[in-house]
Amino acid sequence: MEEDRILARLTGDFRAFAVLVGVETALKTAKAFGGLALAVPKLDSIYREERDKEIRDAYDRGEPVRRLARRYNLTARRVYNILKRETYPGEGV
């Protein structure tokens, strides 16, 4: 199969990328962005924004801070700090 031949010729991070997303997608990515140094962001901040929104929503529905702290493995102080901030950048207007 042609994909196997192409995959065998790839090395390093790009080979790992091709294994993850598929050879065809990897080649399309290389064609569009070849030669550029791309930074792939971590998703920590996105997950944190979602978690904090869930915490605010649950608190607004009447859930106690201590229960939220236990559920999300946070301190009560951290939950209170999250509740003090209404939104994160990009989460709403």
mmCIF file of C-alpha atoms in Angstrom:
data_model
loop_
_atom_site.group_PDB
_atom_site.id
_atom_site.type_symbol
_atom_site.label_atom_id
_atom_site.label_comp_id
_atom_site.label_asym_id
_atom_site.label_seq_id
_atom_site.Cartn_x
_atom_site.Cartn_y
_atom_site.Cartn_z
ATOM 1 C CA MET A 1 0.000 0.000 0.000
ATOM 2 C CA GLU A 2 1.264 3.476 -0.851
ATOM 3 C CA GLU A 3 0.474 4.873 2.620
ATOM 4 C CA ASP A 4 2.745 2.273 4.209
ATOM 5 C CA ARG A 5 5.582 3.220 1.849
ATOM 6 C CA ILE A 6 5.152 6.903 2.659
ATOM 7 C CA LEU A 7 4.927 6.254 6.392
ATOM 8 C CA ALA A 8 8.116 4.183 6.255
ATOM 9 C CA ARG A 9 9.954 7.181 4.790
ATOM 10 C CA LEU A 10 8.790 9.628 7.458
ATOM 11 C CA THR A 11 10.814 10.200 10.592
ATOM 12 C CA GLY A 12 10.630 11.876 13.978
ATOM 13 C CA ASP A 13 7.747 14.047 15.099
ATOM 14 C CA PHE A 14 6.235 14.209 11.628
ATOM 15 C CA ARG A 15 6.051 10.414 11.468
ATOM 16 C CA ALA A 16 4.347 10.357 14.881
ATOM 17 C CA PHE A 17 1.944 13.015 13.622
ATOM 18 C CA ALA A 18 1.176 10.943 10.497
ATOM 19 C CA VAL A 19 0.516 7.856 12.602
ATOM 20 C CA LEU A 20 -1.835 9.862 14.828
ATOM 21 C CA VAL A 21 -3.880 11.696 12.183
ATOM 22 C CA GLY A 22 -3.299 9.506 9.152
ATOM 23 C CA VAL A 23 -0.870 9.834 6.269
ATOM 24 C CA GLU A 24 -3.290 11.703 4.000
ATOM 25 C CA THR A 25 -4.009 14.387 6.615
ATOM 26 C CA ALA A 26 -0.328 14.663 7.486
ATOM 27 C CA LEU A 27 0.559 15.208 3.833
ATOM 28 C CA LYS A 28 -2.172 17.854 3.459
ATOM 29 C CA THR A 29 -0.801 19.589 6.550
ATOM 30 C CA ALA A 30 2.732 19.468 5.154
ATOM 31 C CA LYS A 31 1.538 20.880 1.847
ATOM 32 C CA ALA A 32 -0.257 23.769 3.551
ATOM 33 C CA PHE A 33 2.328 24.544 6.239
ATOM 34 C CA GLY A 34 5.557 22.909 5.036
ATOM 35 C CA GLY A 35 8.652 24.864 6.020
ATOM 36 C CA LEU A 36 6.934 26.701 8.858
ATOM 37 C CA ALA A 37 7.635 26.095 12.520
ATOM 38 C CA LEU A 38 4.231 25.449 14.044
ATOM 39 C CA ALA A 39 3.588 25.641 17.755
ATOM 40 C CA VAL A 40 0.909 23.219 18.877
ATOM 41 C CA PRO A 41 -0.788 24.632 21.959
ATOM 42 C CA LYS A 42 -1.452 22.644 25.078
ATOM 43 C CA LEU A 43 -5.105 22.327 25.927
ATOM 44 C CA ASP A 44 -4.687 22.995 29.657
ATOM 45 C CA SER A 45 -6.078 26.518 29.496
ATOM 46 C CA ILE A 46 -9.103 25.420 27.477
ATOM 47 C CA TYR A 47 -9.846 22.596 29.921
ATOM 48 C CA ARG A 48 -9.379 24.968 32.857
ATOM 49 C CA GLU A 49 -11.792 27.499 31.332
ATOM 50 C CA GLU A 50 -14.401 24.771 30.881
ATOM 51 C CA ARG A 51 -13.894 23.490 34.428
ATOM 52 C CA ASP A 52 -14.192 26.985 35.873
ATOM 53 C CA LYS A 53 -17.383 27.631 33.901
ATOM 54 C CA GLU A 54 -18.826 24.364 35.236
ATOM 55 C CA ILE A 55 -17.895 25.439 38.769
ATOM 56 C CA ARG A 56 -19.580 28.846 38.359
ATOM 57 C CA ASP A 57 -22.695 27.254 36.851
ATOM 58 C CA ALA A 58 -22.950 24.670 39.636
ATOM 59 C CA TYR A 59 -22.463 27.360 42.271
ATOM 60 C CA ASP A 60 -25.188 29.466 40.645
ATOM 61 C CA ARG A 61 -27.499 26.437 40.894
ATOM 62 C CA GLY A 62 -26.817 26.336 44.654
ATOM 63 C CA GLU A 63 -24.024 23.794 44.991
ATOM 64 C CA PRO A 64 -21.837 24.477 48.058
ATOM 65 C CA VAL A 65 -18.224 25.569 47.606
ATOM 66 C CA ARG A 66 -16.840 22.693 49.693
ATOM 67 C CA ARG A 67 -18.622 20.116 47.531
ATOM 68 C CA LEU A 68 -17.301 21.789 44.373
ATOM 69 C CA ALA A 69 -13.799 21.820 45.832
ATOM 70 C CA ARG A 70 -13.984 18.072 46.527
ATOM 71 C CA ARG A 71 -15.466 17.278 43.111
ATOM 72 C CA TYR A 72 -12.756 19.170 41.223
ATOM 73 C CA ASN A 73 -9.927 18.326 43.637
ATOM 74 C CA LEU A 74 -9.379 21.999 44.509
ATOM 75 C CA THR A 75 -9.181 23.943 47.737
ATOM 76 C CA ALA A 76 -12.181 25.984 48.813
ATOM 77 C CA ARG A 77 -9.992 29.091 48.474
ATOM 78 C CA ARG A 78 -9.292 28.228 44.831
ATOM 79 C CA VAL A 79 -13.027 27.760 44.157
ATOM 80 C CA TYR A 80 -13.754 31.148 45.749
ATOM 81 C CA ASN A 81 -11.074 32.727 43.523
ATOM 82 C CA ILE A 82 -12.676 31.140 40.458
ATOM 83 C CA LEU A 83 -16.079 32.457 41.519
ATOM 84 C CA LYS A 84 -14.703 35.998 41.954
ATOM 85 C CA ARG A 85 -13.767 36.101 38.290
ATOM 86 C CA GLU A 86 -16.884 36.283 36.197
ATOM 87 C CA THR A 87 -15.401 35.026 32.928
ATOM 88 C CA TYR A 88 -12.122 34.268 31.239
ATOM 89 C CA PRO A 89 -10.967 36.000 28.071
ATOM 90 C CA GLY A 90 -12.790 34.473 25.159
ATOM 91 C CA GLU A 91 -15.508 32.906 27.321
ATOM 92 C CA GLY A 92 -18.130 35.502 26.820
ATOM 93 C CA VAL A 93 -18.671 39.189 26.684
#
